[in-house]
PDB file of C-alpha atoms in Angstrom:
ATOM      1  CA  UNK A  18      92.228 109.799  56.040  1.00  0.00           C
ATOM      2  CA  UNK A  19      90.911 108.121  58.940  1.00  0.00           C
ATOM      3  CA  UNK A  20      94.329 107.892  60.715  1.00  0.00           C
ATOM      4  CA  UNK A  21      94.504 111.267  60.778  1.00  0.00           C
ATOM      5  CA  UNK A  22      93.179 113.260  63.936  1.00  0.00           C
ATOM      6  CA  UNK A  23      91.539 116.305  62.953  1.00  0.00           C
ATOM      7  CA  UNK A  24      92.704 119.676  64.717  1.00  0.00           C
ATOM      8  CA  UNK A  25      88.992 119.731  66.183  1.00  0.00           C
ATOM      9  CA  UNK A  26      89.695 116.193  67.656  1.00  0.00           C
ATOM     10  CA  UNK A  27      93.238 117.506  69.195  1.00  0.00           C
ATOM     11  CA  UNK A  28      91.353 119.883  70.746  1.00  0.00           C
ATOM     12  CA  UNK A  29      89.533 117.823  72.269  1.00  0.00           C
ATOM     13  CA  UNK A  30      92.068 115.896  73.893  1.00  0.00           C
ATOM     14  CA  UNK A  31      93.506 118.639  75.361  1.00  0.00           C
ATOM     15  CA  UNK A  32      90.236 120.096  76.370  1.00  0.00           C
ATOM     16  CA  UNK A  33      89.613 116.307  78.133  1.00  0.00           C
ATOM     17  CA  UNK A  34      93.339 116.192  79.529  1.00  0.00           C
ATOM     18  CA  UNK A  35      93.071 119.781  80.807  1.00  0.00           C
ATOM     19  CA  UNK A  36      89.634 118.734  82.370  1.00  0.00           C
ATOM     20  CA  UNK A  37      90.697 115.473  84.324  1.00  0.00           C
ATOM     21  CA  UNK A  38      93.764 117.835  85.420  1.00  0.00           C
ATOM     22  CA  UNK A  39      92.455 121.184  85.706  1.00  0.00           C
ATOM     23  CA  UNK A  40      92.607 121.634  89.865  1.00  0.00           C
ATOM     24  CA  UNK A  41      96.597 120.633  89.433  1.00  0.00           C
ATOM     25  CA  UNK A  42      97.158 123.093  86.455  1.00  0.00           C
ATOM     26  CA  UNK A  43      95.995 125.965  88.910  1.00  0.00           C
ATOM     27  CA  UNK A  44      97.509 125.089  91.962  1.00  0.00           C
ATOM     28  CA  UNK A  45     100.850 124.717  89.615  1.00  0.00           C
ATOM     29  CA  UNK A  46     100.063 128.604  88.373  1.00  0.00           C
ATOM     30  CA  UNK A  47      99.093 129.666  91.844  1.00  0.00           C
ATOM     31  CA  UNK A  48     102.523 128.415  92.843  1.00  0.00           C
ATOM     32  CA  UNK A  49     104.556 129.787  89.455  1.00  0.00           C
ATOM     33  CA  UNK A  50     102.879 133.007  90.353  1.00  0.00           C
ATOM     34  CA  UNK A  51     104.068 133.331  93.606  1.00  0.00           C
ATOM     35  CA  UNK A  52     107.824 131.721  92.886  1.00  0.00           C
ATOM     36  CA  UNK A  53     108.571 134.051  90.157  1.00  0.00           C
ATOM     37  CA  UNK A  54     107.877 137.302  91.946  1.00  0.00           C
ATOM     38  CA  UNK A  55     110.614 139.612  93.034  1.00  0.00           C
ATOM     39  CA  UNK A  56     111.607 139.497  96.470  1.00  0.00           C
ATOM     40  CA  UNK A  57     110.768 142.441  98.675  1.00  0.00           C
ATOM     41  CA  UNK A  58     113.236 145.130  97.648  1.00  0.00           C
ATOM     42  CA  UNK A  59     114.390 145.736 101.598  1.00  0.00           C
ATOM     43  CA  UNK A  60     115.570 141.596 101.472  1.00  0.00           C
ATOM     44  CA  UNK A  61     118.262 142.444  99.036  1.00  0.00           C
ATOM     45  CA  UNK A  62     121.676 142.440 100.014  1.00  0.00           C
ATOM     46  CA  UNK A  63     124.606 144.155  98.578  1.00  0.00           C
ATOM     47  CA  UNK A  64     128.089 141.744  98.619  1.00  0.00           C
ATOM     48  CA  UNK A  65     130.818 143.495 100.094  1.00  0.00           C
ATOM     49  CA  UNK A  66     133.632 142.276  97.827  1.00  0.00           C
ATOM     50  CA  UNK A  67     131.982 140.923  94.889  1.00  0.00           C
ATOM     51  CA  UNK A  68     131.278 142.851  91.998  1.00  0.00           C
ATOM     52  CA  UNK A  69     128.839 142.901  88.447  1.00  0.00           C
ATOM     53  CA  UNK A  70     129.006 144.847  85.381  1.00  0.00           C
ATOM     54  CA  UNK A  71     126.092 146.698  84.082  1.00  0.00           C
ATOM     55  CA  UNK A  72     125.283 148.517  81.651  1.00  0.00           C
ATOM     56  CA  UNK A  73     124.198 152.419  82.341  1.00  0.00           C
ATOM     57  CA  UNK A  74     121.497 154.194  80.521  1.00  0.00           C
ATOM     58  CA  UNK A  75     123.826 156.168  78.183  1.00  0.00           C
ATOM     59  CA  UNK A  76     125.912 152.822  77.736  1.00  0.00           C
ATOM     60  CA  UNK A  77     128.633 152.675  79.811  1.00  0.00           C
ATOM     61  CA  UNK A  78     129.678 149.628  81.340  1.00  0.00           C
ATOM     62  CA  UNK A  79     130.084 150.163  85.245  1.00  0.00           C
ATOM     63  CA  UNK A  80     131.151 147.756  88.316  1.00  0.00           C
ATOM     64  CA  UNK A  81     128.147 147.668  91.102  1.00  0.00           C
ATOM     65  CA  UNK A  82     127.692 145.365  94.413  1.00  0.00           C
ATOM     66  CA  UNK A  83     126.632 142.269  93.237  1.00  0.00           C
ATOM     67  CA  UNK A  84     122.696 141.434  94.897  1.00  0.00           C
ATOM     68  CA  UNK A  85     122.056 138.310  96.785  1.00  0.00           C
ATOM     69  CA  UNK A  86     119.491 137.559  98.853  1.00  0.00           C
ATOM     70  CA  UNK A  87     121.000 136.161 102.605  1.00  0.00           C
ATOM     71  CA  UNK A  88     120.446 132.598 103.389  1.00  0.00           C
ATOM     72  CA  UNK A  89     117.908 133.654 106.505  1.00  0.00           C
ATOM     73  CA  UNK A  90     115.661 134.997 103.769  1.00  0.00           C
ATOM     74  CA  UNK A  91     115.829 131.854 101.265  1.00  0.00           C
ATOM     75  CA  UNK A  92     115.332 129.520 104.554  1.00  0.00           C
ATOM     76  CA  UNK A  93     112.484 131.482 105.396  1.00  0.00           C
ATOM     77  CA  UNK A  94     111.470 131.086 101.487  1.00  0.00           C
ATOM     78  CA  UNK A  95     111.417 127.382 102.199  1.00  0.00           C
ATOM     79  CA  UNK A  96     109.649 127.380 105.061  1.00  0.00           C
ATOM     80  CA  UNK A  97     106.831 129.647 103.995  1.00  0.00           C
ATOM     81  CA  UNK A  98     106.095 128.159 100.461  1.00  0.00           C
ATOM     82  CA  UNK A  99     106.430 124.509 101.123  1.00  0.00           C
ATOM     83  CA  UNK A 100     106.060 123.950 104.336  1.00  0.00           C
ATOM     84  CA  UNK A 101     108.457 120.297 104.521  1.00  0.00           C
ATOM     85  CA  UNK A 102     112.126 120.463 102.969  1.00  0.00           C
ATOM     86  CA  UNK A 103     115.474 119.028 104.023  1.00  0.00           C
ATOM     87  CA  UNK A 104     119.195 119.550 102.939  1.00  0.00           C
ATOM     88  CA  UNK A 105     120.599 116.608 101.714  1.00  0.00           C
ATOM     89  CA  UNK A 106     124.946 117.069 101.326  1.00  0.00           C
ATOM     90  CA  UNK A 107     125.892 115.334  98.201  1.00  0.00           C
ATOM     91  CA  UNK A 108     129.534 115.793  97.979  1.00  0.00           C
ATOM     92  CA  UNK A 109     132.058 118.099  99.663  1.00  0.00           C
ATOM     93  CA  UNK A 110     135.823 118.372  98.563  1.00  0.00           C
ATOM     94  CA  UNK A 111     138.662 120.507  98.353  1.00  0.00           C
ATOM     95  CA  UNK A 112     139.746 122.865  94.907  1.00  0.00           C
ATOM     96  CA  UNK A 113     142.839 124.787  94.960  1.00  0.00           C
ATOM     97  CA  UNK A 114     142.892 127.082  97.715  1.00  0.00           C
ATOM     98  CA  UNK A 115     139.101 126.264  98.649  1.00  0.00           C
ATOM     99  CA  UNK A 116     136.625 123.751  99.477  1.00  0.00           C
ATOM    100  CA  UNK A 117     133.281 122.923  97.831  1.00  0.00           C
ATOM    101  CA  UNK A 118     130.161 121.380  98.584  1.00  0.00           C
ATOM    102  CA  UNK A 119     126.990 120.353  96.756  1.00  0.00           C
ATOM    103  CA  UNK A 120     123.894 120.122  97.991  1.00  0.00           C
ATOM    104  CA  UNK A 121     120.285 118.741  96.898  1.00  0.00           C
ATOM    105  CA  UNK A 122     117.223 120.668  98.928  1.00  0.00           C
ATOM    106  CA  UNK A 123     114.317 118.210  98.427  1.00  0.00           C
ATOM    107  CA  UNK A 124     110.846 120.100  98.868  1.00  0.00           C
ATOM    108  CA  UNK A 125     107.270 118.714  99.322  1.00  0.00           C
ATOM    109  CA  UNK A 126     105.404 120.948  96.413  1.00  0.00           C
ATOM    110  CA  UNK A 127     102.371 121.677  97.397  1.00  0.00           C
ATOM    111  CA  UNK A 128     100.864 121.791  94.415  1.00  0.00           C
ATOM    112  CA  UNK A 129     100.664 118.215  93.447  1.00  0.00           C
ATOM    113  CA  UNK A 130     101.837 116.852  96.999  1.00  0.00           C
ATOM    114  CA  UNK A 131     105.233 114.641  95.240  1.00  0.00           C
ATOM    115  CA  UNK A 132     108.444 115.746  96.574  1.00  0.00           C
ATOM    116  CA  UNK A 133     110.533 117.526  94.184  1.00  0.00           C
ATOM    117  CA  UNK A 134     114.294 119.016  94.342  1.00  0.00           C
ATOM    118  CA  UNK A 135     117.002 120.909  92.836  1.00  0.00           C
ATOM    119  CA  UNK A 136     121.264 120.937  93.314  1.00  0.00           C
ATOM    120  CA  UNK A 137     123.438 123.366  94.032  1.00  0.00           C
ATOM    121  CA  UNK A 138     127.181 124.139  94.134  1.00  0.00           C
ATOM    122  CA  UNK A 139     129.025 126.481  96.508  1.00  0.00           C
ATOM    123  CA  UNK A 140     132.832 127.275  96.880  1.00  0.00           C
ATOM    124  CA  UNK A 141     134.748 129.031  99.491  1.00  0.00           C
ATOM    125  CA  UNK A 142     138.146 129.800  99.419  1.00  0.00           C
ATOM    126  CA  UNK A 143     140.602 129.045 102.276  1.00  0.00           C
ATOM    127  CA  UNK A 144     141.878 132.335 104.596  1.00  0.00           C
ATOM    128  CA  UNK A 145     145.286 132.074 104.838  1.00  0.00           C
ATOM    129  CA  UNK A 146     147.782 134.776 106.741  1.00  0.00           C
ATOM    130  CA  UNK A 147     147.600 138.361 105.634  1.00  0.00           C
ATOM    131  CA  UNK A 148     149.948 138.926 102.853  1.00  0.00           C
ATOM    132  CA  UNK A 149     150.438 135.417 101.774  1.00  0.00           C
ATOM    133  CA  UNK A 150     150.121 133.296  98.964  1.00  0.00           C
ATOM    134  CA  UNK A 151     146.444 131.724  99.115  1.00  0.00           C
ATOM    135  CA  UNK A 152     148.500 128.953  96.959  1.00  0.00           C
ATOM    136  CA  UNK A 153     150.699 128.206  99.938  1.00  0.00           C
ATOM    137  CA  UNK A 154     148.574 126.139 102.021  1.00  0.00           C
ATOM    138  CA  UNK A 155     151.288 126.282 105.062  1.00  0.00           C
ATOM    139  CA  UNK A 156     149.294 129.983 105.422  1.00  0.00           C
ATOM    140  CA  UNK A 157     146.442 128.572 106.255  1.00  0.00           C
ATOM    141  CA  UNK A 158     144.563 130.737 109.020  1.00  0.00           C
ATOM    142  CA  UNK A 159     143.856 127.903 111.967  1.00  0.00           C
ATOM    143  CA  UNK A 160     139.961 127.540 111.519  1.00  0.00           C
ATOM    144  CA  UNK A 161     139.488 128.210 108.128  1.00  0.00           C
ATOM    145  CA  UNK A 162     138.029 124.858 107.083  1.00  0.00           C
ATOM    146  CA  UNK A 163     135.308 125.439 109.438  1.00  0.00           C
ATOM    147  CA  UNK A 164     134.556 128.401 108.193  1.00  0.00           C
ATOM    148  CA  UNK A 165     134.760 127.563 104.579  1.00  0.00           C
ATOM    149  CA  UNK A 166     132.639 124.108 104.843  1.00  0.00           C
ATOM    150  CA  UNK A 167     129.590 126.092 105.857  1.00  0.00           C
ATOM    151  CA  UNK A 168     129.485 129.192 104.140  1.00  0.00           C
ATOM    152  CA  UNK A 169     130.183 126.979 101.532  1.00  0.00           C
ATOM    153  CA  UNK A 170     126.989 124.921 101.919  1.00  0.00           C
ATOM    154  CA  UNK A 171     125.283 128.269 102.593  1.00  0.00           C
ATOM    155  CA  UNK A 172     126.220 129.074  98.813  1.00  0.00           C
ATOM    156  CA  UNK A 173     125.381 125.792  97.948  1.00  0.00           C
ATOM    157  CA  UNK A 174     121.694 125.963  99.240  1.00  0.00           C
ATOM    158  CA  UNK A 175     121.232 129.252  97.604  1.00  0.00           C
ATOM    159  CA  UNK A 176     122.110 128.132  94.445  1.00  0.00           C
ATOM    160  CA  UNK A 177     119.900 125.226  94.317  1.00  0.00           C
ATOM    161  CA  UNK A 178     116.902 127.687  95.226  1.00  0.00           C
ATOM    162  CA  UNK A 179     117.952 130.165  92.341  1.00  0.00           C
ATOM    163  CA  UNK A 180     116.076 127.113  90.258  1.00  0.00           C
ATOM    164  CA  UNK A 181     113.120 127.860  91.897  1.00  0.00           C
ATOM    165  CA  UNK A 182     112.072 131.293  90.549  1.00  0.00           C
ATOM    166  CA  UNK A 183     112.533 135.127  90.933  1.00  0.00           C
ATOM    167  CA  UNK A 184     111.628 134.824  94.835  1.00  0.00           C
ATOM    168  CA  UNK A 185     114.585 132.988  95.715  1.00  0.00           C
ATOM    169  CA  UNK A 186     116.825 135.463  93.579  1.00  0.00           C
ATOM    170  CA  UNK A 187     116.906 133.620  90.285  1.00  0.00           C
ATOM    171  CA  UNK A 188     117.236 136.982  88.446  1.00  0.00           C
ATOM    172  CA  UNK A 189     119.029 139.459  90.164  1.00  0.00           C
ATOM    173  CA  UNK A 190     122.152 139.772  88.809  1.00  0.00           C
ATOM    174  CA  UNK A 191     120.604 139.176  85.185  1.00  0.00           C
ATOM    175  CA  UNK A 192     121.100 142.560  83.006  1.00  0.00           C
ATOM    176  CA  UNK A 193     117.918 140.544  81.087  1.00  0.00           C
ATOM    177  CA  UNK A 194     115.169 138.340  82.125  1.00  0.00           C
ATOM    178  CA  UNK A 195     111.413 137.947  81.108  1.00  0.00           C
ATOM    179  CA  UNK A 196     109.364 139.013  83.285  1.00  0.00           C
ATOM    180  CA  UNK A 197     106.765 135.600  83.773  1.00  0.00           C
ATOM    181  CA  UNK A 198     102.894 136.577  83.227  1.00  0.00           C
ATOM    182  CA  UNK A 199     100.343 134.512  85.081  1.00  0.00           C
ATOM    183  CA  UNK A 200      98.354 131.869  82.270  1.00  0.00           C
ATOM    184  CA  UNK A 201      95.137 133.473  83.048  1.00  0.00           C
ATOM    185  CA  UNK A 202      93.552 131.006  80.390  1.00  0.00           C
ATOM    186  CA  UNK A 203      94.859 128.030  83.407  1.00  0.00           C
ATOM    187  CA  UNK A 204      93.581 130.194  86.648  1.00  0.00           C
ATOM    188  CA  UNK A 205      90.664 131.309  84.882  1.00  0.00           C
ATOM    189  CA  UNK A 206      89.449 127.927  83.570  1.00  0.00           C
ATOM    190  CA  UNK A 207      86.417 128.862  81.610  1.00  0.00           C
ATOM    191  CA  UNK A 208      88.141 130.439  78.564  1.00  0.00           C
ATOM    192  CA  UNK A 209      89.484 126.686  77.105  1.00  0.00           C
ATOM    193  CA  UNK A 210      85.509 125.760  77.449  1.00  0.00           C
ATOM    194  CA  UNK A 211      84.423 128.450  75.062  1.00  0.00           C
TER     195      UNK A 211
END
């Protein structure tokens, strides 16, 4: 019996843990609040070519534009929110008829001051001569690497700043998501006291 830790003296612990802690745990749901809301409606962008299935009211399945948010918005994102981030280029290559790259964006989180990051992955496929084969690489259009190397990146960052909530896009193309509730209990402080 005396090796065993009472739920009153778990409690406790957490109680002292979330005390010594309790500035970070609200700066942490300050910041969760703000990364996981939508971004402004008029930011959205519709993609020209790409398309996603949803699913209607009455249950049809339909094609629609598929929603992005452009890359001036996310780098404003960055800039805004954490003040000090970088692009770090992992690895770039070429796949089939495209070219790749992956990316890390390192931020400085503000609410704990450590820098943090998250990877990403773009692709962009090669232009080649109308009508050809985008298998025949002889078609390539003169240019088209330096085209695809950036806009590849460009995907690239996006994608690693999907990880970092709904503000960055994480959810737009998601038929489902749950919709993240502040923990008033952490903002609020005074109700793990009680």
């Amino acid at each position: 019996m005396d090796n065993q830790i009472t739920k009153t003296e778990k409690e406790l612990k957490v109680i002292d843990l979330l005390e010594s802690n309790i500035e970070l745990y609200k700066n942490a749901e300050k910041q969760n609040v703000v990364l996981n809301t939508p971004p402004p409606q008029k930011w959205i962008a519709k993609h020209p070519y790409i398309k996603k299935e949803i699913t209607t009211e009455s249950g049809q399945r339909i094609k629609v534009p598929y929603d992005y948010l452009p890359i001036d918005k996310v780098e404003y994102l960055l800039k805004k929110i954490f003040k000090f981030y970088r692009i770090e280029i992992l690895r770039e290559g070429t796949s089939f008829n495209g070219v790749y790259v992956v990316v890390r964006v390192h931020y400085l989180n503000p609410s704990d001051g450590q820098w943090s990051f998250h990877d990403g992955i773009g692709s962009m496929q090669l232009q080649t001569a109308k009508g050809t084969s985008p298998a025949d690489l002889a078609n390539i259009n003169n240019g088209a690497l330096s085209m695809a190397f950036p806009a590849a990146k460009t995907v690239a960052i996006k994608d690693a700043c999907d990880h970092l909530g709904d503000i960055f896009g994480a959810n737009l193309n998601r038929e489902q998501s749950l919709i993240y509730k502040a923990d008033t209990e952490t903002l609020n402080h005074g109700e793990y006291l009680d």
